[in-house]
Amino acid sequence: KAGVTQTPRYLIKTRGQQVTLSCSPISGHRSVSWYQQTPGQGLQFLFEYFSETQRNKGNFPGRFSGRQFSNSRSEMNVSTLELGDSALYLCASTLGGRNTEAFFGQGTRLTVV
Amino acid sequence: AQKVTQAQTEISVVEKEDVTLDCVYETRDTTYYLFWYKQPPSGELVFLIRRNSFDEQNEISGRYSWNFQKSTSSFNFTITASQVVDSAVYFCALSEATGGGSQGNLIFGKGTKLSVKP
C-alpha cells in the first residue's frame, strides 16, 4: 500500500511569509501527527489530529497551526515565517490507537531566507 | 517532566562489530511506551520496536536486540554484527499514557548517528 506522502519535498520561503505543508496518510489511518526536526532542537512534536480534531499539541507558538480533513489528509500552516522555522517537517500517520505503529513520510525541507 | 537522553551523539564502528546505543528516559507516568526509530539519509523515520512499561522482557529480532530495564530507566539497543546498511541516525522515543499513549505524541531523544565502515 502507498506510504505517507508529504508535499512539497522542498520549499524556500522568505521571512514574514506563510507556508502550508500537506500530508496524505496511509489509507485507513485516522491519526496524523506533525514533527519539526532541526539540528539544534532535534525532533519536536507539533500536534496530532484524529478524526479532524486536534488531540494533542506540543509547545509551539500560535503561528503553527494545522487541520485535518474528512479524508484524513492533513495540512500544517506556519504564518509570519522566521529564520528559525527552517527545518525538516515530518508527518506520521497511525490507525489512531495506543498500540499502533506510526509510519513517517520523507518530510518537507523548509528553508526560510 | 518527560525526557529522553541519548548520550552518544555519534558512533563509528567497523563492519561486523557489535554496537550498543544507549537510551535513558524520565517520566512520572507508570504507564508509558518506548520506541526506537531509524532515520536513513532519505529522511523518513522507520519504526523498529515498541515496548510498554509493563513488559520488561528483552527482545531479539534478527541482528537487533533491545534491553529494557525499568530500574535504571534505560532502553538500550544492540546491533550484532553490524553492516554498512545499518548506518543511520537512531532515535529513542517515549510516549506517555497521559498523552494518549499513541505514537502520535512522541518525545524523542536527540539521536545517535551510527556509521558502519566496511
Coordinates of N, CA and C in Angstrom, one line a residue:
Chain A
K1 N 0.9 -1.2 0.0 CA 0.0 0.0 0.0 C 0.9 1.2 0.0
A2 N 0.3 2.4 -0.4 CA 1.1 3.6 -0.5 C 1.5 4.1 0.9
G3 N 2.7 4.7 1.0 CA 3.1 5.2 2.3 C 2.5 6.6 2.5
V4 N 3.1 7.2 3.5 CA 2.8 8.6 3.9 C 3.4 9.5 2.9
T5 N 2.6 10.4 2.3 CA 3.1 11.3 1.3 C 3.1 12.7 1.8
Q6 N 4.2 13.4 1.7 CA 4.3 14.8 2.1 C 4.7 15.6 0.9
T7 N 4.0 16.7 0.7 CA 4.3 17.6 -0.4 C 4.3 19.1 0.2
P8 N 5.1 19.9 -0.4 CA 6.2 19.5 -1.3 C 7.4 18.9 -0.5
R9 N 8.4 18.4 -1.2 CA 9.5 17.9 -0.5 C 10.5 19.0 -0.1
Y10 N 10.6 20.0 -0.9 CA 11.5 21.1 -0.6 C 10.7 22.4 -0.8
L11 N 11.1 23.4 0.0 CA 10.4 24.7 -0.1 C 11.4 25.8 0.4
I12 N 11.4 26.9 -0.3 CA 12.2 28.0 0.2 C 11.2 29.2 0.3
K13 N 11.2 29.8 1.4 CA 10.3 30.9 1.7 C 11.1 32.1 2.3
T14 N 10.5 33.3 2.2 CA 11.1 34.5 2.8 C 10.5 34.8 4.1
R15 N 11.3 35.3 5.0 CA 10.9 35.8 6.3 C 9.6 36.6 6.2
G16 N 8.6 36.3 7.1 CA 7.4 37.0 7.1 C 6.3 36.4 6.2
Q17 N 6.7 35.5 5.3 CA 5.7 34.8 4.5 C 5.0 33.7 5.3
Q18 N 4.0 33.1 4.7 CA 3.4 32.0 5.4 C 3.5 30.8 4.4
V19 N 3.4 29.6 5.0 CA 3.6 28.4 4.2 C 2.6 27.3 4.7
T20 N 2.2 26.5 3.7 CA 1.3 25.4 4.0 C 1.9 24.1 3.5
L21 N 2.0 23.1 4.4 CA 2.6 21.8 4.1 C 1.4 20.8 4.1
S22 N 1.6 19.8 3.3 CA 0.5 18.8 3.1 C 1.0 17.4 3.5
C23 N 0.1 16.6 4.1 CA 0.4 15.2 4.4 C -0.8 14.3 4.1
S24 N -0.5 13.3 3.3 CA -1.5 12.3 3.0 C -1.2 11.0 3.7
P25 N -2.0 10.6 4.7 CA -1.6 9.4 5.4 C -1.9 8.2 4.7
I26 N -1.5 7.1 5.2 CA -1.8 5.8 4.7 C -3.3 5.6 4.7
S27 N -3.8 5.0 3.6 CA -5.2 4.7 3.5 C -5.7 4.0 4.8
G28 N -6.8 4.5 5.4 CA -7.3 3.8 6.6 C -6.8 4.4 7.9
H29 N -5.7 5.1 7.8 CA -5.2 5.7 9.0 C -5.9 7.0 9.4
R30 N -6.3 7.2 10.6 CA -7.1 8.3 11.0 C -6.3 9.3 11.8
S31 N -5.1 9.0 12.2 CA -4.3 9.9 13.1 C -3.2 10.4 12.3
V32 N -3.0 11.7 12.3 CA -1.8 12.3 11.6 C -1.1 13.2 12.7
S33 N 0.2 13.1 12.8 CA 1.0 13.9 13.7 C 2.0 14.6 12.9
W34 N 2.4 15.8 13.4 CA 3.5 16.6 12.8 C 4.6 16.8 13.7
Y35 N 5.8 16.7 13.2 CA 7.0 16.9 14.0 C 8.0 17.9 13.2
Q36 N 8.7 18.7 14.0 CA 9.7 19.6 13.4 C 11.1 19.0 13.8
Q37 N 12.0 18.9 12.9 CA 13.3 18.4 13.1 C 14.3 19.4 12.8
T38 N 15.1 19.9 13.7 CA 16.2 20.8 13.5 C 17.5 20.3 14.1
P39 N 18.7 20.7 13.6 CA 19.9 20.2 14.2 C 20.0 20.6 15.7
G40 N 19.5 21.7 16.1 CA 19.7 22.1 17.5 C 18.7 21.5 18.4
Q41 N 17.5 21.5 18.1 CA 16.4 21.0 19.0 C 16.0 19.6 18.7
G42 N 16.5 19.0 17.6 CA 16.1 17.6 17.4 C 14.7 17.5 16.9
L43 N 14.0 16.4 17.2 CA 12.7 16.1 16.8 C 11.7 16.6 17.8
Q44 N 10.8 17.5 17.5 CA 9.9 18.0 18.4 C 8.4 17.9 17.9
F45 N 7.6 17.4 18.8 CA 6.2 17.2 18.4 C 5.4 18.5 18.3
L46 N 4.7 18.7 17.2 CA 3.9 19.9 16.9 C 2.5 19.7 17.3
F47 N 1.8 18.8 16.7 CA 0.4 18.4 17.0 C 0.0 17.1 16.4
E48 N -1.1 16.6 16.9 CA -1.7 15.4 16.4 C -3.2 15.6 16.1
Y49 N -3.6 15.1 15.0 CA -5.0 15.2 14.7 C -5.6 13.8 14.5
F50 N -6.8 13.6 15.0 CA -7.5 12.3 14.9 C -9.0 12.6 14.5
S51 N -9.4 12.1 13.5 CA -10.8 12.3 13.0 C -11.1 13.8 13.0
E52 N -10.3 14.6 12.4 CA -10.5 16.0 12.2 C -10.4 16.9 13.4
T53 N -10.0 16.3 14.5 CA -9.9 17.0 15.8 C -8.5 17.0 16.3
Q54 N -8.0 18.1 16.8 CA -6.7 18.1 17.4 C -6.7 17.4 18.7
R55 N -5.9 16.4 18.8 CA -5.9 15.5 20.0 C -4.8 15.9 21.0
N56 N -3.7 16.3 20.5 CA -2.6 16.7 21.3 C -1.8 17.9 20.6
K57 N -1.2 18.7 21.4 CA -0.4 19.8 20.9 C 0.9 20.0 21.6
G58 N 1.9 20.2 20.9 CA 3.2 20.5 21.5 C 3.4 21.9 21.9
N59 N 4.6 22.2 22.3 CA 4.9 23.6 22.8 C 5.4 24.5 21.7
F60 N 4.6 24.9 20.8 CA 5.0 25.8 19.7 C 4.1 27.0 19.7
P61 N 4.6 28.1 19.2 CA 3.7 29.3 19.2 C 2.5 29.2 18.3
G62 N 1.6 30.1 18.4 CA 0.4 30.0 17.7 C 0.5 30.2 16.2
R63 N 1.7 30.6 15.8 CA 2.0 30.7 14.3 C 1.9 29.4 13.6
F64 N 2.1 28.3 14.4 CA 2.0 27.0 13.8 C 0.6 26.5 14.1
S65 N -0.1 26.1 13.0 CA -1.4 25.6 13.1 C -1.6 24.4 12.1
G66 N -2.7 23.7 12.4 CA -2.9 22.6 11.5 C -4.4 22.3 11.3
R67 N -4.7 21.4 10.5 CA -6.0 20.9 10.4 C -6.0 19.5 9.7
Q68 N -7.1 18.8 9.8 CA -7.3 17.5 9.2 C -8.6 17.5 8.5
F69 N -8.6 16.9 7.3 CA -9.9 16.9 6.5 C -10.6 15.5 6.7
S70 N -11.8 15.4 6.2 CA -12.6 14.2 6.4 C -11.9 13.0 5.8
N71 N -11.0 13.2 4.8 CA -10.3 12.0 4.2 C -9.0 11.7 4.9
S72 N -8.8 12.4 6.1 CA -7.7 12.2 7.0 C -6.4 12.9 6.5
R73 N -6.4 13.5 5.3 CA -5.3 14.3 4.9 C -5.2 15.5 5.8
S74 N -3.9 15.9 6.0 CA -3.7 17.0 7.0 C -2.8 18.1 6.3
E75 N -3.0 19.3 6.8 CA -2.1 20.4 6.4 C -1.6 21.1 7.7
M76 N -0.4 21.6 7.6 CA 0.0 22.4 8.7 C 0.4 23.8 8.0
N77 N 0.2 24.8 8.8 CA 0.5 26.1 8.3 C 1.4 26.9 9.3
V78 N 2.3 27.6 8.7 CA 3.2 28.4 9.6 C 3.1 29.8 9.0
S79 N 2.6 30.7 9.9 CA 2.5 32.1 9.4 C 3.7 32.9 9.9
T80 N 3.9 34.1 9.3 CA 4.9 35.0 9.7 C 6.2 34.2 9.9
L81 N 6.7 33.6 8.9 CA 7.9 32.8 9.0 C 9.1 33.5 9.6
E82 N 9.9 32.8 10.4 CA 11.1 33.3 11.0 C 12.2 32.3 10.5
L83 N 13.5 32.9 10.5 CA 14.6 32.1 10.1 C 14.7 30.8 10.9
G84 N 14.3 30.8 12.1 CA 14.4 29.6 13.0 C 13.4 28.5 12.6
D85 N 12.5 28.9 11.7 CA 11.5 27.9 11.3 C 12.0 26.9 10.3
S86 N 13.2 27.2 9.8 CA 13.9 26.3 8.8 C 14.1 25.0 9.5
A87 N 13.6 24.0 8.8 CA 13.6 22.6 9.5 C 13.1 21.6 8.5
L88 N 13.2 20.4 8.9 CA 12.6 19.3 8.2 C 11.3 19.0 9.0
Y89 N 10.2 19.1 8.3 CA 8.9 18.8 8.9 C 8.4 17.4 8.5
L90 N 8.2 16.6 9.5 CA 7.8 15.2 9.3 C 6.4 15.0 9.7
C91 N 5.7 14.2 8.9 CA 4.3 13.8 9.2 C 4.3 12.3 9.5
A92 N 3.5 11.9 10.4 CA 3.4 10.5 10.7 C 1.9 10.1 10.8
S93 N 1.6 9.0 10.3 CA 0.2 8.5 10.4 C 0.1 7.2 11.1
T94 N -1.0 7.0 11.9 CA -1.3 5.8 12.6 C -2.8 5.5 12.4
L95 N -3.1 4.3 12.8 CA -4.6 4.0 12.8 C -5.3 4.8 13.9
G96 N -4.5 5.1 15.0 CA -5.0 6.0 16.0 C -5.1 5.4 17.4
G97 N -4.9 4.1 17.5 CA -4.9 3.6 18.9 C -3.6 3.6 19.5
R98 N -3.6 3.1 20.8 CA -2.3 3.2 21.6 C -1.2 2.3 21.0
N99 N -1.6 1.2 20.6 CA -0.5 0.3 20.2 C -0.4 0.1 18.7
T100 N -0.6 1.2 18.0 CA -0.5 1.1 16.6 C 0.8 1.8 16.1
E101 N 1.4 1.2 15.2 CA 2.7 1.7 14.7 C 2.5 3.0 13.9
A102 N 3.5 3.9 14.0 CA 3.5 5.1 13.3 C 4.3 5.0 12.0
F103 N 3.8 5.5 10.9 CA 4.6 5.5 9.7 C 4.8 6.9 9.3
F104 N 6.1 7.2 9.0 CA 6.5 8.6 8.7 C 6.7 8.8 7.2
G105 N 6.4 10.0 6.8 CA 6.8 10.4 5.5 C 8.2 10.8 5.4
Q106 N 8.6 11.2 4.2 CA 10.0 11.6 4.0 C 10.3 13.1 4.4
G107 N 9.2 13.8 4.7 CA 9.4 15.1 5.2 C 9.3 16.2 4.1
T108 N 9.1 17.4 4.6 CA 9.2 18.6 3.8 C 10.4 19.4 4.4
R109 N 11.4 19.7 3.5 CA 12.5 20.5 4.0 C 12.2 22.0 3.7
L110 N 11.9 22.8 4.7 CA 11.6 24.2 4.6 C 12.8 25.0 4.9
T111 N 13.2 25.9 4.0 CA 14.3 26.9 4.3 C 13.7 28.3 4.2
V112 N 13.9 29.0 5.3 CA 13.4 30.4 5.4 C 14.7 31.3 5.2
V113 N 14.6 32.2 4.2 CA 15.7 33.1 4.0 C 15.3 34.6 4.2
Chain B
A1 N 9.3 16.0 34.7 CA 9.0 16.2 33.3 C 9.5 15.0 32.4
Q2 N 8.9 14.8 31.3 CA 9.4 13.7 30.5 C 10.6 14.1 29.7
K3 N 11.5 13.1 29.5 CA 12.7 13.4 28.8 C 13.3 12.1 28.3
V4 N 14.0 12.2 27.2 CA 14.7 11.1 26.6 C 16.1 11.5 26.3
T5 N 17.1 10.8 26.9 CA 18.5 11.2 26.7 C 19.3 10.1 25.9
Q6 N 19.9 10.5 24.9 CA 20.8 9.6 24.1 C 22.1 10.2 24.2
A7 N 22.9 9.8 25.1 CA 24.2 10.4 25.4 C 25.2 10.3 24.3
Q8 N 25.1 9.3 23.5 CA 26.1 9.1 22.4 C 25.6 9.9 21.1
T9 N 26.3 10.9 20.8 CA 26.0 11.7 19.6 C 26.3 11.0 18.3
E10 N 27.5 10.4 18.3 CA 28.0 9.7 17.1 C 28.8 8.5 17.5
I11 N 28.6 7.4 16.8 CA 29.4 6.2 17.0 C 29.9 5.7 15.6
S12 N 31.1 5.3 15.6 CA 31.7 4.8 14.4 C 32.2 3.4 14.7
V13 N 31.8 2.4 13.9 CA 32.3 1.0 14.1 C 32.7 0.5 12.7
V14 N 33.4 -0.6 12.8 CA 33.8 -1.3 11.6 C 32.8 -2.5 11.4
E15 N 32.5 -2.8 10.2 CA 31.5 -3.8 9.8 C 31.8 -5.1 10.7
K16 N 30.8 -5.7 11.1 CA 30.8 -7.0 11.9 C 31.0 -6.7 13.4
E17 N 31.3 -5.5 13.8 CA 31.4 -5.2 15.2 C 30.0 -5.2 15.8
D18 N 29.9 -5.5 17.1 CA 28.6 -5.2 17.8 C 28.6 -3.8 18.3
V19 N 27.4 -3.2 18.3 CA 27.3 -1.8 18.9 C 26.1 -1.7 19.7
T20 N 26.2 -1.0 20.8 CA 25.0 -0.7 21.6 C 24.7 0.8 21.7
L21 N 23.5 1.1 21.4 CA 23.1 2.5 21.5 C 22.3 2.7 22.8
D22 N 22.7 3.7 23.6 CA 22.1 3.9 24.9 C 20.9 4.8 24.8
C23 N 19.9 4.6 25.7 CA 18.8 5.4 25.8 C 18.3 5.4 27.3
V24 N 18.2 6.6 27.9 CA 17.7 6.8 29.2 C 16.5 7.7 29.2
Y25 N 15.5 7.4 29.9 CA 14.3 8.2 29.9 C 13.8 8.6 31.2
E26 N 13.0 9.7 31.3 CA 12.4 10.2 32.5 C 11.0 10.4 32.3
T27 N 10.2 9.8 33.2 CA 8.7 10.1 33.1 C 8.1 9.9 34.5
R28 N 7.0 10.5 34.8 CA 6.3 10.4 36.0 C 5.2 9.4 35.9
D29 N 4.8 9.1 34.6 CA 3.8 8.1 34.4 C 4.2 6.7 34.8
T30 N 3.3 5.9 35.2 CA 3.6 4.5 35.5 C 3.3 3.7 34.2
T31 N 2.5 4.2 33.3 CA 2.2 3.6 32.0 C 2.8 4.4 30.9
Y32 N 3.7 3.9 30.2 CA 4.3 4.6 29.1 C 4.8 3.6 28.1
Y33 N 5.2 4.1 26.9 CA 5.7 3.3 25.8 C 7.0 3.8 25.3
L34 N 7.9 2.9 25.0 CA 9.2 3.3 24.5 C 9.4 2.8 23.1
F35 N 10.1 3.5 22.3 CA 10.3 3.2 20.9 C 11.7 3.4 20.4
W36 N 12.1 2.7 19.4 CA 13.3 3.0 18.6 C 12.9 3.2 17.2
Y37 N 13.5 4.2 16.6 CA 13.3 4.5 15.2 C 14.7 4.7 14.5
K38 N 14.7 4.4 13.2 CA 15.9 4.5 12.4 C 15.6 5.6 11.4
Q39 N 16.5 6.5 11.2 CA 16.4 7.6 10.1 C 17.5 7.5 9.2
P40 N 17.3 6.8 8.0 CA 18.3 6.8 7.0 C 18.5 8.2 6.3
P41 N 19.5 8.3 5.4 CA 19.6 9.7 4.8 C 18.4 10.1 4.0
S42 N 17.5 9.3 3.6 CA 16.4 9.7 2.9 C 15.4 10.5 3.7
G43 N 15.5 10.4 5.0 CA 14.8 11.3 5.9 C 13.6 10.7 6.7
E44 N 12.9 9.7 6.1 CA 11.8 9.2 6.9 C 12.2 8.3 8.1
L45 N 11.4 8.4 9.1 CA 11.7 7.6 10.3 C 11.1 6.2 10.1
V46 N 11.9 5.2 10.4 CA 11.5 3.8 10.2 C 11.3 3.2 11.6
F47 N 10.1 2.7 11.9 CA 9.8 2.1 13.2 C 10.6 0.8 13.4
L48 N 11.2 0.6 14.5 CA 12.0 -0.6 14.8 C 11.3 -1.4 15.9
I49 N 10.9 -0.8 17.0 CA 10.3 -1.6 18.1 C 9.5 -0.7 19.0
R50 N 8.5 -1.2 19.7 CA 7.8 -0.6 20.8 C 7.7 -1.5 22.0
R51 N 7.9 -0.9 23.1 CA 7.8 -1.6 24.4 C 6.9 -0.8 25.3
N52 N 6.0 -1.5 26.1 CA 5.2 -0.8 27.1 C 5.9 -1.0 28.4
S53 N 5.5 -0.1 29.4 CA 6.2 -0.1 30.7 C 6.0 -1.3 31.5
F54 N 5.0 -2.2 31.1 CA 4.8 -3.4 31.9 C 5.5 -4.6 31.4
D55 N 6.2 -4.4 30.3 CA 6.8 -5.5 29.6 C 8.3 -5.3 29.6
E56 N 9.0 -5.9 30.6 CA 10.4 -5.8 30.6 C 11.2 -6.9 29.9
Q57 N 10.5 -7.7 29.2 CA 11.2 -8.8 28.5 C 12.1 -8.2 27.4
N58 N 13.3 -8.7 27.4 CA 14.2 -8.3 26.3 C 13.7 -8.9 25.0
E59 N 14.0 -8.2 23.9 CA 13.5 -8.7 22.6 C 14.7 -8.8 21.6
I60 N 14.6 -9.8 20.8 CA 15.6 -10.0 19.8 C 14.9 -10.2 18.4
S61 N 15.4 -9.4 17.5 CA 14.8 -9.6 16.1 C 16.0 -9.6 15.1
G62 N 16.4 -10.8 14.7 CA 17.5 -10.9 13.8 C 18.8 -10.4 14.5
R63 N 19.4 -9.4 13.9 CA 20.6 -8.9 14.5 C 20.4 -7.8 15.5
Y64 N 19.1 -7.4 15.7 CA 18.8 -6.4 16.6 C 18.3 -7.0 17.9
S65 N 18.7 -6.3 19.0 CA 18.1 -6.7 20.3 C 18.0 -5.5 21.2
W66 N 17.0 -5.6 22.1 CA 16.7 -4.4 23.0 C 16.7 -4.9 24.4
N67 N 17.2 -4.1 25.3 CA 17.3 -4.4 26.7 C 16.6 -3.3 27.5
F68 N 15.4 -3.6 28.0 CA 14.6 -2.6 28.8 C 14.8 -2.9 30.3
Q69 N 15.2 -1.9 31.0 CA 15.4 -2.0 32.5 C 14.8 -0.8 33.1
K70 N 13.6 -1.1 33.8 CA 12.9 0.0 34.5 C 13.7 0.5 35.7
S71 N 14.5 -0.4 36.3 CA 15.3 0.0 37.5 C 16.3 1.1 37.2
T72 N 16.8 1.2 36.0 CA 17.7 2.2 35.5 C 17.1 3.1 34.5
S73 N 15.8 3.0 34.2 CA 15.1 3.8 33.2 C 15.9 3.8 31.9
S74 N 16.3 2.6 31.5 CA 17.0 2.5 30.2 C 16.4 1.6 29.2
F75 N 16.6 1.9 28.0 CA 16.1 1.0 26.9 C 17.1 1.0 25.8
N76 N 18.1 0.2 26.0 CA 19.2 0.1 25.1 C 19.0 -0.8 23.9
F77 N 19.7 -0.4 22.8 CA 19.5 -1.1 21.5 C 20.9 -1.6 21.1
T78 N 21.0 -2.9 20.8 CA 22.2 -3.5 20.3 C 22.1 -4.1 18.9
I79 N 23.0 -3.7 18.1 CA 23.1 -4.3 16.8 C 24.3 -5.3 16.8
T80 N 24.0 -6.5 16.5 CA 25.1 -7.5 16.4 C 25.6 -7.7 15.0
A81 N 26.9 -7.8 14.9 CA 27.5 -8.0 13.5 C 27.0 -6.9 12.6
S82 N 27.3 -5.7 12.9 CA 26.8 -4.5 12.2 C 27.2 -4.6 10.7
Q83 N 26.4 -4.0 9.9 CA 26.6 -3.9 8.5 C 26.5 -2.5 8.0
V84 N 27.1 -2.2 6.8 CA 27.2 -0.8 6.3 C 25.7 -0.3 6.2
V85 N 24.8 -1.1 5.9 CA 23.4 -0.7 5.7 C 22.8 -0.2 7.0
D86 N 23.4 -0.5 8.1 CA 22.9 -0.1 9.4 C 23.2 1.4 9.7
S87 N 24.1 2.0 8.8 CA 24.4 3.4 9.0 C 23.2 4.3 8.9
A88 N 22.9 5.0 10.0 CA 21.8 5.9 10.0 C 21.8 6.6 11.3
V89 N 20.8 7.5 11.5 CA 20.6 8.1 12.9 C 19.5 7.3 13.6
Y90 N 19.7 6.9 14.8 CA 18.8 6.1 15.6 C 18.2 7.0 16.7
F91 N 16.9 6.9 16.8 CA 16.2 7.7 17.8 C 15.5 6.8 18.8
C92 N 15.6 7.1 20.0 CA 14.8 6.5 21.1 C 13.6 7.5 21.4
A93 N 12.5 7.0 21.7 CA 11.3 7.9 21.9 C 10.4 7.4 23.0
L94 N 9.7 8.3 23.6 CA 8.8 7.9 24.8 C 7.4 8.5 24.5
S95 N 6.4 7.7 24.8 CA 5.0 8.2 24.7 C 4.4 7.9 26.0
E96 N 3.8 8.9 26.7 CA 3.1 8.7 28.0 C 1.6 8.4 27.8
A97 N 1.1 7.6 28.7 CA -0.3 7.3 28.7 C -1.2 8.5 28.8
T98 N -0.7 9.5 29.6 CA -1.5 10.8 29.7 C -1.5 11.5 28.4
G99 N -0.6 11.3 27.6 CA -0.6 11.9 26.3 C -1.3 11.1 25.2
G100 N -2.1 10.1 25.7 CA -2.8 9.3 24.8 C -2.1 8.0 24.5
G101 N -0.8 7.9 24.8 CA -0.1 6.7 24.7 C 0.1 6.3 23.3
S102 N -0.3 7.1 22.4 CA -0.2 6.7 21.0 C 1.2 7.2 20.4
Q103 N 1.5 6.6 19.3 CA 2.7 7.1 18.7 C 2.5 8.4 18.0
G104 N 1.4 9.0 18.2 CA 1.2 10.4 17.7 C 1.8 11.5 18.5
N105 N 2.2 11.2 19.7 CA 2.8 12.2 20.5 C 4.0 11.7 21.2
L106 N 5.1 11.7 20.4 CA 6.3 11.1 20.9 C 7.3 12.1 21.3
I107 N 8.0 11.8 22.4 CA 9.1 12.6 22.9 C 10.4 11.9 22.5
F108 N 11.2 12.5 21.6 CA 12.4 11.9 21.1 C 13.6 12.3 21.8
G109 N 14.6 11.4 21.8 CA 16.0 11.8 22.2 C 16.6 12.5 21.0
K110 N 17.8 13.0 21.2 CA 18.5 13.8 20.1 C 19.1 12.9 19.0
G111 N 19.1 11.6 19.3 CA 19.5 10.7 18.2 C 21.0 10.4 18.3
T112 N 21.3 9.2 17.9 CA 22.7 8.7 17.8 C 23.0 8.4 16.3
K113 N 24.0 9.1 15.8 CA 24.4 8.8 14.4 C 25.4 7.6 14.4
L114 N 25.0 6.6 13.7 CA 25.8 5.4 13.6 C 26.4 5.3 12.2
S115 N 27.8 5.2 12.2 CA 28.5 5.0 10.9 C 29.1 3.6 11.0
V116 N 28.8 2.8 10.0 CA 29.4 1.5 10.0 C 30.3 1.5 8.7
K117 N 31.6 1.3 9.0 CA 32.6 1.3 7.8 C 32.9 -0.1 7.4
P118 N 33.1 -0.2 6.1 CA 33.4 -1.6 5.6 C 34.9 -2.0 6.0

